[in-house]
């Protein structure tokens, strides 16, 4: 069924066009006048213009930025827990996707001391959470460039989120708990803060000796201590959405090794959760190896998990290092966060309204884990959920996550139910082949709900529009059960 695809594309396109029009209208006057060329109209089209203040996600108009694509972030930072001062330099390597007279980075708070573009001083202004950078000379479309931002100050995490409490860089008694979904990375580094622009990361973080810094990926070098401070050097060498980046720090007990399948492991617990370190280690290793047999090869170079004592009440699937905030995770939630490494982290969403591609899949992974580990069929879990009269499940269509209630239970549970009904309709062989084709085709990239529906129809050879329409997009309890 073709209904949704075109409608969604049209909606996005018209928003992008409105954004562009608004930009050229309000900023056209300040754009540098191009040198006169033969064919004046062409010269104007090729002129460098300001990059848009948002990447074009209609529900999050200020998130991310337009006009460039980040390839790599190099963050050289220092954090002092007693004074809560974060300082340092973020170097951002990017490619211009249009001629740029200026561009934005997302940054919340801090004093910005200096900005350079390609090592030449650049002027900048602050406008809400936008850091507006004007390079000394315009950047040509297609050109690679490097922005360096020197900044310092006290982190101010996002606090008023309707169903997530506090997120971003959260100072704790002994360090910081850093979990940034959906848009809290701007509370600790200047960035293109939207999952549609993924990049690799280097982290060099200096803290008082005795403090451990845990970032994504693997350590590039052993921690180096001198003069009372220690510097940790981490690298995430696979593309990562900004919200999955972390530099969680504090006192930690650490256990490293390899999973039985040979994947390097890093597990850490705050001293208050020391008794859970082995369980965290073993369960993260087991679920990583098991999912590799179900979803396709593990996409990253290492796996693991971290339990901190900050009571967020949530876990977040930070790339290679899921984090559990102030509670003892059970195997189901570990299976959920590890499943996100495939669904959300390697294959990322392009727009936040497609969040069920992350949460519905990770929730269904919990049901699959229960089936595998406890012998309780996913069908039983489905029936229990279907019997629930809980209104949000039936009133909130999970295929269109809403900004004000992004993490609604429906996005998780009804998203998972959608996958189960799909599995019943197309059969286990086609269903699991579909999951592996999905993770393979979009590995390290971005995807949309429309692409999933299309692939499901292609892999199964069955029309599935009625199923997805009822389960993802209708505000009532579906009657289609297979
Ligand atoms: N993605 C998380 C999960 O499902 C939930 C979450 C969303 C979260 N935003 C967060 C957790 C911010 C911590 C901080 O497991
Ligand atoms: Zn999740």
Tab-separated table of N, CA and C in Angstrom, residues 15-114:
chain	number	residue	atom	x	y	z
A	15	UNK	N	8.247	21.330	4.336
A	15	UNK	CA	8.865	21.996	5.484
A	15	UNK	C	10.253	22.506	5.125
A	16	UNK	N	11.004	21.667	4.431
A	16	UNK	CA	12.348	22.083	4.039
A	16	UNK	C	12.263	23.326	3.162
A	17	UNK	N	11.302	23.324	2.250
A	17	UNK	CA	11.192	24.468	1.348
A	17	UNK	C	10.839	25.738	2.110
A	18	UNK	N	9.963	25.603	3.103
A	18	UNK	CA	9.597	26.776	3.896
A	18	UNK	C	10.835	27.302	4.634
A	19	UNK	N	11.605	26.386	5.190
A	19	UNK	CA	12.802	26.786	5.919
A	19	UNK	C	13.767	27.538	5.010
A	20	UNK	N	13.988	26.966	3.833
A	20	UNK	CA	14.943	27.593	2.918
A	20	UNK	C	14.461	28.984	2.502
A	21	UNK	N	13.159	29.066	2.201
A	21	UNK	CA	12.616	30.341	1.765
A	21	UNK	C	12.783	31.381	2.867
A	22	UNK	N	12.431	30.956	4.087
A	22	UNK	CA	12.538	31.889	5.204
A	22	UNK	C	13.973	32.365	5.369
A	23	UNK	N	14.919	31.434	5.197
A	23	UNK	CA	16.324	31.790	5.372
A	23	UNK	C	16.787	32.802	4.336
A	24	UNK	N	16.490	32.509	3.069
A	24	UNK	CA	17.017	33.429	2.064
A	24	UNK	C	16.308	34.776	2.182
A	25	UNK	N	15.017	34.738	2.600
A	25	UNK	CA	14.319	36.015	2.723
A	25	UNK	C	14.918	36.869	3.835
A	26	UNK	N	15.161	36.256	4.996
A	26	UNK	CA	15.612	37.070	6.116
A	26	UNK	C	17.114	37.356	6.052
A	27	UNK	N	17.857	36.505	5.330
A	27	UNK	CA	19.303	36.671	5.370
A	27	UNK	C	19.906	37.086	4.033
A	28	UNK	N	19.101	37.097	3.016
A	28	UNK	CA	19.618	37.396	1.682
A	28	UNK	C	20.421	38.688	1.659
A	29	UNK	N	19.977	39.662	2.414
A	29	UNK	CA	20.625	40.963	2.374
A	29	UNK	C	22.065	40.893	2.887
A	30	UNK	N	22.334	39.990	3.809
A	30	UNK	CA	23.670	39.943	4.390
A	30	UNK	C	24.594	38.993	3.632
A	31	UNK	N	24.034	38.204	2.691
A	31	UNK	CA	24.888	37.285	1.941
A	31	UNK	C	25.858	38.090	1.079
A	32	UNK	N	27.124	37.652	1.010
A	32	UNK	CA	28.088	38.410	0.226
A	32	UNK	C	27.666	38.468	-1.242
A	33	UNK	N	27.820	39.599	-1.869
A	33	UNK	CA	27.468	39.735	-3.277
A	33	UNK	C	28.531	39.035	-4.102
A	34	UNK	N	28.100	38.066	-4.939
A	34	UNK	CA	29.109	37.367	-5.725
A	34	UNK	C	29.718	38.281	-6.792
A	35	UNK	N	30.941	37.982	-7.151
A	35	UNK	CA	31.589	38.751	-8.220
A	35	UNK	C	30.771	38.600	-9.486
A	36	UNK	N	30.649	39.661	-10.274
A	36	UNK	CA	29.840	39.563	-11.489
A	36	UNK	C	30.433	38.545	-12.455
A	37	UNK	N	29.583	37.683	-12.935
A	37	UNK	CA	30.002	36.665	-13.883
A	37	UNK	C	29.067	36.753	-15.061
A	38	UNK	N	29.462	36.132	-16.159
A	38	UNK	CA	28.508	36.004	-17.259
A	38	UNK	C	27.342	35.174	-16.746
A	39	UNK	N	26.111	35.627	-16.953
A	39	UNK	CA	24.940	34.905	-16.446
A	39	UNK	C	24.737	35.190	-14.980
A	40	UNK	N	24.327	36.389	-14.657
A	40	UNK	CA	24.206	36.840	-13.271
A	40	UNK	C	23.328	35.954	-12.408
A	41	UNK	N	22.290	35.374	-12.985
A	41	UNK	CA	21.375	34.547	-12.196
A	41	UNK	C	22.106	33.339	-11.636
A	42	UNK	N	22.906	32.692	-12.468
A	42	UNK	CA	23.683	31.543	-12.026
A	42	UNK	C	24.624	31.907	-10.889
A	43	UNK	N	25.246	33.061	-11.006
A	43	UNK	CA	26.176	33.487	-9.960
A	43	UNK	C	25.439	33.626	-8.631
A	44	UNK	N	24.213	34.145	-8.669
A	44	UNK	CA	23.444	34.306	-7.443
A	44	UNK	C	23.095	32.952	-6.836
A	45	UNK	N	22.711	31.999	-7.697
A	45	UNK	CA	22.354	30.668	-7.211
A	45	UNK	C	23.564	30.021	-6.529
A	46	UNK	N	24.747	30.238	-7.094
A	46	UNK	CA	25.944	29.610	-6.549
A	46	UNK	C	26.495	30.351	-5.337
A	47	UNK	N	25.894	31.474	-4.963
A	47	UNK	CA	26.432	32.281	-3.872
A	47	UNK	C	26.401	31.522	-2.553
A	48	UNK	N	27.313	31.912	-1.679
A	48	UNK	CA	27.309	31.334	-0.343
A	48	UNK	C	26.187	31.964	0.465
A	49	UNK	N	25.352	31.126	1.083
A	49	UNK	CA	24.228	31.595	1.896
A	49	UNK	C	24.366	31.010	3.300
A	50	UNK	N	23.663	31.592	4.267
A	50	UNK	CA	23.713	31.012	5.617
A	50	UNK	C	23.126	29.609	5.630
A	51	UNK	N	23.722	28.713	6.376
A	51	UNK	CA	23.144	27.390	6.589
A	51	UNK	C	21.923	27.523	7.491
A	52	UNK	N	20.922	26.651	7.284
A	52	UNK	CA	19.696	26.725	8.090
A	52	UNK	C	19.994	26.434	9.567
A	53	UNK	N	19.152	26.985	10.445
A	53	UNK	CA	19.345	26.810	11.891
A	53	UNK	C	18.892	25.431	12.374
A	54	UNK	N	18.197	24.685	11.520
A	54	UNK	CA	17.758	23.330	11.877
A	54	UNK	C	18.013	22.395	10.716
A	55	UNK	N	18.076	21.079	11.007
A	55	UNK	CA	18.419	20.125	9.948
A	55	UNK	C	17.201	19.779	9.092
A	56	UNK	N	15.990	20.188	9.557
A	56	UNK	CA	14.787	19.970	8.757
A	56	UNK	C	13.841	18.935	9.332
A	57	UNK	N	13.982	18.627	10.639
A	57	UNK	CA	13.037	17.721	11.295
A	57	UNK	C	11.861	18.556	11.772
A	58	UNK	N	10.671	18.380	11.163
A	58	UNK	CA	9.552	19.288	11.464
A	58	UNK	C	9.191	19.342	12.947
A	59	UNK	N	9.381	18.240	13.680
A	59	UNK	CA	9.016	18.235	15.104
A	59	UNK	C	10.072	18.893	15.985
A	60	UNK	N	11.296	19.006	15.467
A	60	UNK	CA	12.392	19.602	16.238
A	60	UNK	C	13.107	20.630	15.355
A	61	UNK	N	12.415	21.734	15.056
A	61	UNK	CA	12.908	22.659	14.018
A	61	UNK	C	14.273	23.277	14.318
A	62	UNK	N	14.657	23.342	15.600
A	62	UNK	CA	15.947	23.962	15.933
A	62	UNK	C	17.070	22.929	16.031
A	63	UNK	N	16.732	21.649	16.032
A	63	UNK	CA	17.755	20.622	16.260
A	63	UNK	C	18.566	20.375	14.994
A	64	UNK	N	19.862	20.169	15.181
A	64	UNK	CA	20.745	20.000	14.051
A	64	UNK	C	20.829	21.310	13.295
A	65	UNK	N	21.490	21.275	12.154
A	65	UNK	CA	21.701	22.491	11.364
A	65	UNK	C	21.764	22.099	9.907
A	66	UNK	N	21.610	23.090	9.030
A	66	UNK	CA	21.662	22.813	7.602
A	66	UNK	C	22.965	23.288	6.983
A	67	UNK	N	23.273	22.788	5.785
A	67	UNK	CA	24.378	23.321	5.004
A	67	UNK	C	25.687	22.579	5.133
A	68	UNK	N	25.749	21.612	6.011
A	68	UNK	CA	26.992	20.844	6.138
A	68	UNK	C	26.707	19.485	6.734
A	69	UNK	N	27.686	18.609	6.609
A	69	UNK	CA	27.577	17.253	7.115
A	69	UNK	C	28.846	16.948	7.901
A	70	UNK	N	28.704	16.617	9.181
A	70	UNK	CA	29.888	16.364	10.016
A	70	UNK	C	30.441	14.968	9.743
A	71	UNK	N	31.775	14.870	9.643
A	71	UNK	CA	32.425	13.567	9.493
A	71	UNK	C	33.064	13.092	10.789
A	72	UNK	N	33.578	14.050	11.575
A	72	UNK	CA	34.335	13.650	12.774
A	72	UNK	C	34.326	14.759	13.820
A	73	UNK	N	34.157	14.357	15.074
A	73	UNK	CA	34.309	15.274	16.214
A	73	UNK	C	35.553	14.853	16.996
A	74	UNK	N	36.422	15.809	17.286
A	74	UNK	CA	37.541	15.558	18.198
A	74	UNK	C	37.337	16.461	19.418
A	75	UNK	N	37.010	15.843	20.568
A	75	UNK	CA	36.686	16.618	21.763
A	75	UNK	C	37.833	16.497	22.758
A	76	UNK	N	38.488	17.630	23.008
A	76	UNK	CA	39.563	17.674	24.013
A	76	UNK	C	39.015	18.474	25.182
A	77	UNK	N	38.624	17.779	26.249
A	77	UNK	CA	37.889	18.438	27.321
A	77	UNK	C	38.519	18.140	28.674
A	78	UNK	N	38.267	19.056	29.620
A	78	UNK	CA	38.648	18.812	31.006
A	78	UNK	C	37.427	19.067	31.871
A	79	UNK	N	37.233	18.218	32.897
A	79	UNK	CA	36.108	18.434	33.808
A	79	UNK	C	36.603	18.321	35.238
A	80	UNK	N	36.137	19.294	36.049
A	80	UNK	CA	36.529	19.338	37.449
A	80	UNK	C	35.272	19.149	38.307
A	81	UNK	N	35.042	17.934	38.849
A	81	UNK	CA	33.795	17.689	39.590
A	81	UNK	C	33.510	18.694	40.715
A	82	UNK	N	34.491	19.087	41.545
A	82	UNK	CA	34.142	20.011	42.636
A	82	UNK	C	33.569	21.347	42.155
A	83	UNK	N	34.135	21.925	41.103
A	83	UNK	CA	33.640	23.227	40.634
A	83	UNK	C	32.631	23.072	39.492
A	84	UNK	N	32.448	21.848	38.985
A	84	UNK	CA	31.562	21.569	37.850
A	84	UNK	C	31.946	22.378	36.609
A	85	UNK	N	33.232	22.613	36.426
A	85	UNK	CA	33.658	23.362	35.245
A	85	UNK	C	34.074	22.402	34.132
A	86	UNK	N	33.426	22.561	32.971
A	86	UNK	CA	33.792	21.798	31.770
A	86	UNK	C	34.443	22.768	30.800
A	87	UNK	N	35.620	22.420	30.288
A	87	UNK	CA	36.303	23.359	29.399
A	87	UNK	C	37.097	22.593	28.370
A	88	UNK	N	37.386	23.267	27.257
A	88	UNK	CA	38.222	22.619	26.253
A	88	UNK	C	37.904	23.083	24.849
A	89	UNK	N	38.303	22.237	23.898
A	89	UNK	CA	38.132	22.575	22.487
A	89	UNK	C	37.448	21.424	21.765
A	90	UNK	N	36.430	21.771	21.000
A	90	UNK	CA	35.780	20.801	20.117
A	90	UNK	C	36.204	21.123	18.698
A	91	UNK	N	36.797	20.135	18.020
A	91	UNK	CA	37.150	20.309	16.607
A	91	UNK	C	36.204	19.463	15.783
A	92	UNK	N	35.554	20.110	14.840
A	92	UNK	CA	34.518	19.455	14.051
A	92	UNK	C	34.948	19.466	12.592
A	93	UNK	N	35.107	18.279	12.021
A	93	UNK	CA	35.420	18.199	10.580
A	93	UNK	C	34.136	17.939	9.820
A	94	UNK	N	33.900	18.764	8.798
A	94	UNK	CA	32.634	18.680	8.075
A	94	UNK	C	32.832	18.938	6.596
A	95	UNK	N	31.787	18.645	5.824
A	95	UNK	CA	31.769	18.941	4.393
A	95	UNK	C	30.569	19.840	4.125
A	96	UNK	N	30.799	20.922	3.388
A	96	UNK	CA	29.705	21.847	3.081
A	96	UNK	C	28.794	21.225	2.031
A	97	UNK	N	27.494	21.245	2.282
A	97	UNK	CA	26.530	20.717	1.300
A	97	UNK	C	25.896	21.856	0.495
A	98	UNK	N	26.331	23.085	0.775
A	98	UNK	CA	25.931	24.264	-0.012
A	98	UNK	C	27.060	25.285	0.161
A	99	UNK	N	27.084	26.310	-0.660
A	99	UNK	CA	27.987	27.415	-0.386
A	99	UNK	C	27.562	28.045	0.935
A	100	UNK	N	28.521	28.253	1.853
A	100	UNK	CA	28.164	28.718	3.204
A	100	UNK	C	28.811	30.068	3.516
A	101	UNK	N	27.975	31.072	3.733
A	101	UNK	CA	28.506	32.343	4.223
A	101	UNK	C	28.657	32.276	5.745
A	102	UNK	N	27.806	31.481	6.353
A	102	UNK	CA	27.895	31.208	7.781
A	102	UNK	C	27.086	29.950	8.068
A	103	UNK	N	27.255	29.406	9.265
A	103	UNK	CA	26.538	28.179	9.630
A	103	UNK	C	26.377	28.137	11.138
A	104	UNK	N	25.503	27.271	11.600
A	104	UNK	CA	25.250	27.126	13.042
A	104	UNK	C	25.811	25.818	13.573
A	105	UNK	N	26.170	25.826	14.849
A	105	UNK	CA	26.331	24.600	15.627
A	105	UNK	C	25.325	24.706	16.770
A	106	UNK	N	24.900	23.563	17.331
A	106	UNK	CA	24.016	23.594	18.501
A	106	UNK	C	24.881	23.585	19.754
A	107	UNK	N	24.634	24.535	20.655
A	107	UNK	CA	25.366	24.574	21.922
A	107	UNK	C	24.503	25.281	22.949
A	108	UNK	N	24.338	24.639	24.119
A	108	UNK	CA	23.504	25.217	25.179
A	108	UNK	C	24.400	25.651	26.344
A	109	UNK	N	24.405	26.940	26.621
A	109	UNK	CA	25.203	27.463	27.727
A	109	UNK	C	26.673	27.617	27.359
A	110	UNK	N	27.509	27.827	28.356
A	110	UNK	CA	28.970	27.992	28.215
A	110	UNK	C	29.333	29.387	27.673
A	111	UNK	N	30.579	29.752	27.977
A	111	UNK	CA	31.171	30.932	27.361
A	111	UNK	C	32.052	30.430	26.226
A	112	UNK	N	31.819	30.951	25.050
A	112	UNK	CA	32.665	30.570	23.915
A	112	UNK	C	33.798	31.584	23.830
A	113	UNK	N	35.034	31.095	23.916
A	113	UNK	CA	36.190	32.003	23.930
A	113	UNK	C	36.718	32.291	22.540
A	114	UNK	N	36.685	31.295	21.674
A	114	UNK	CA	37.326	31.461	20.373
A	114	UNK	C	36.751	30.442	19.396
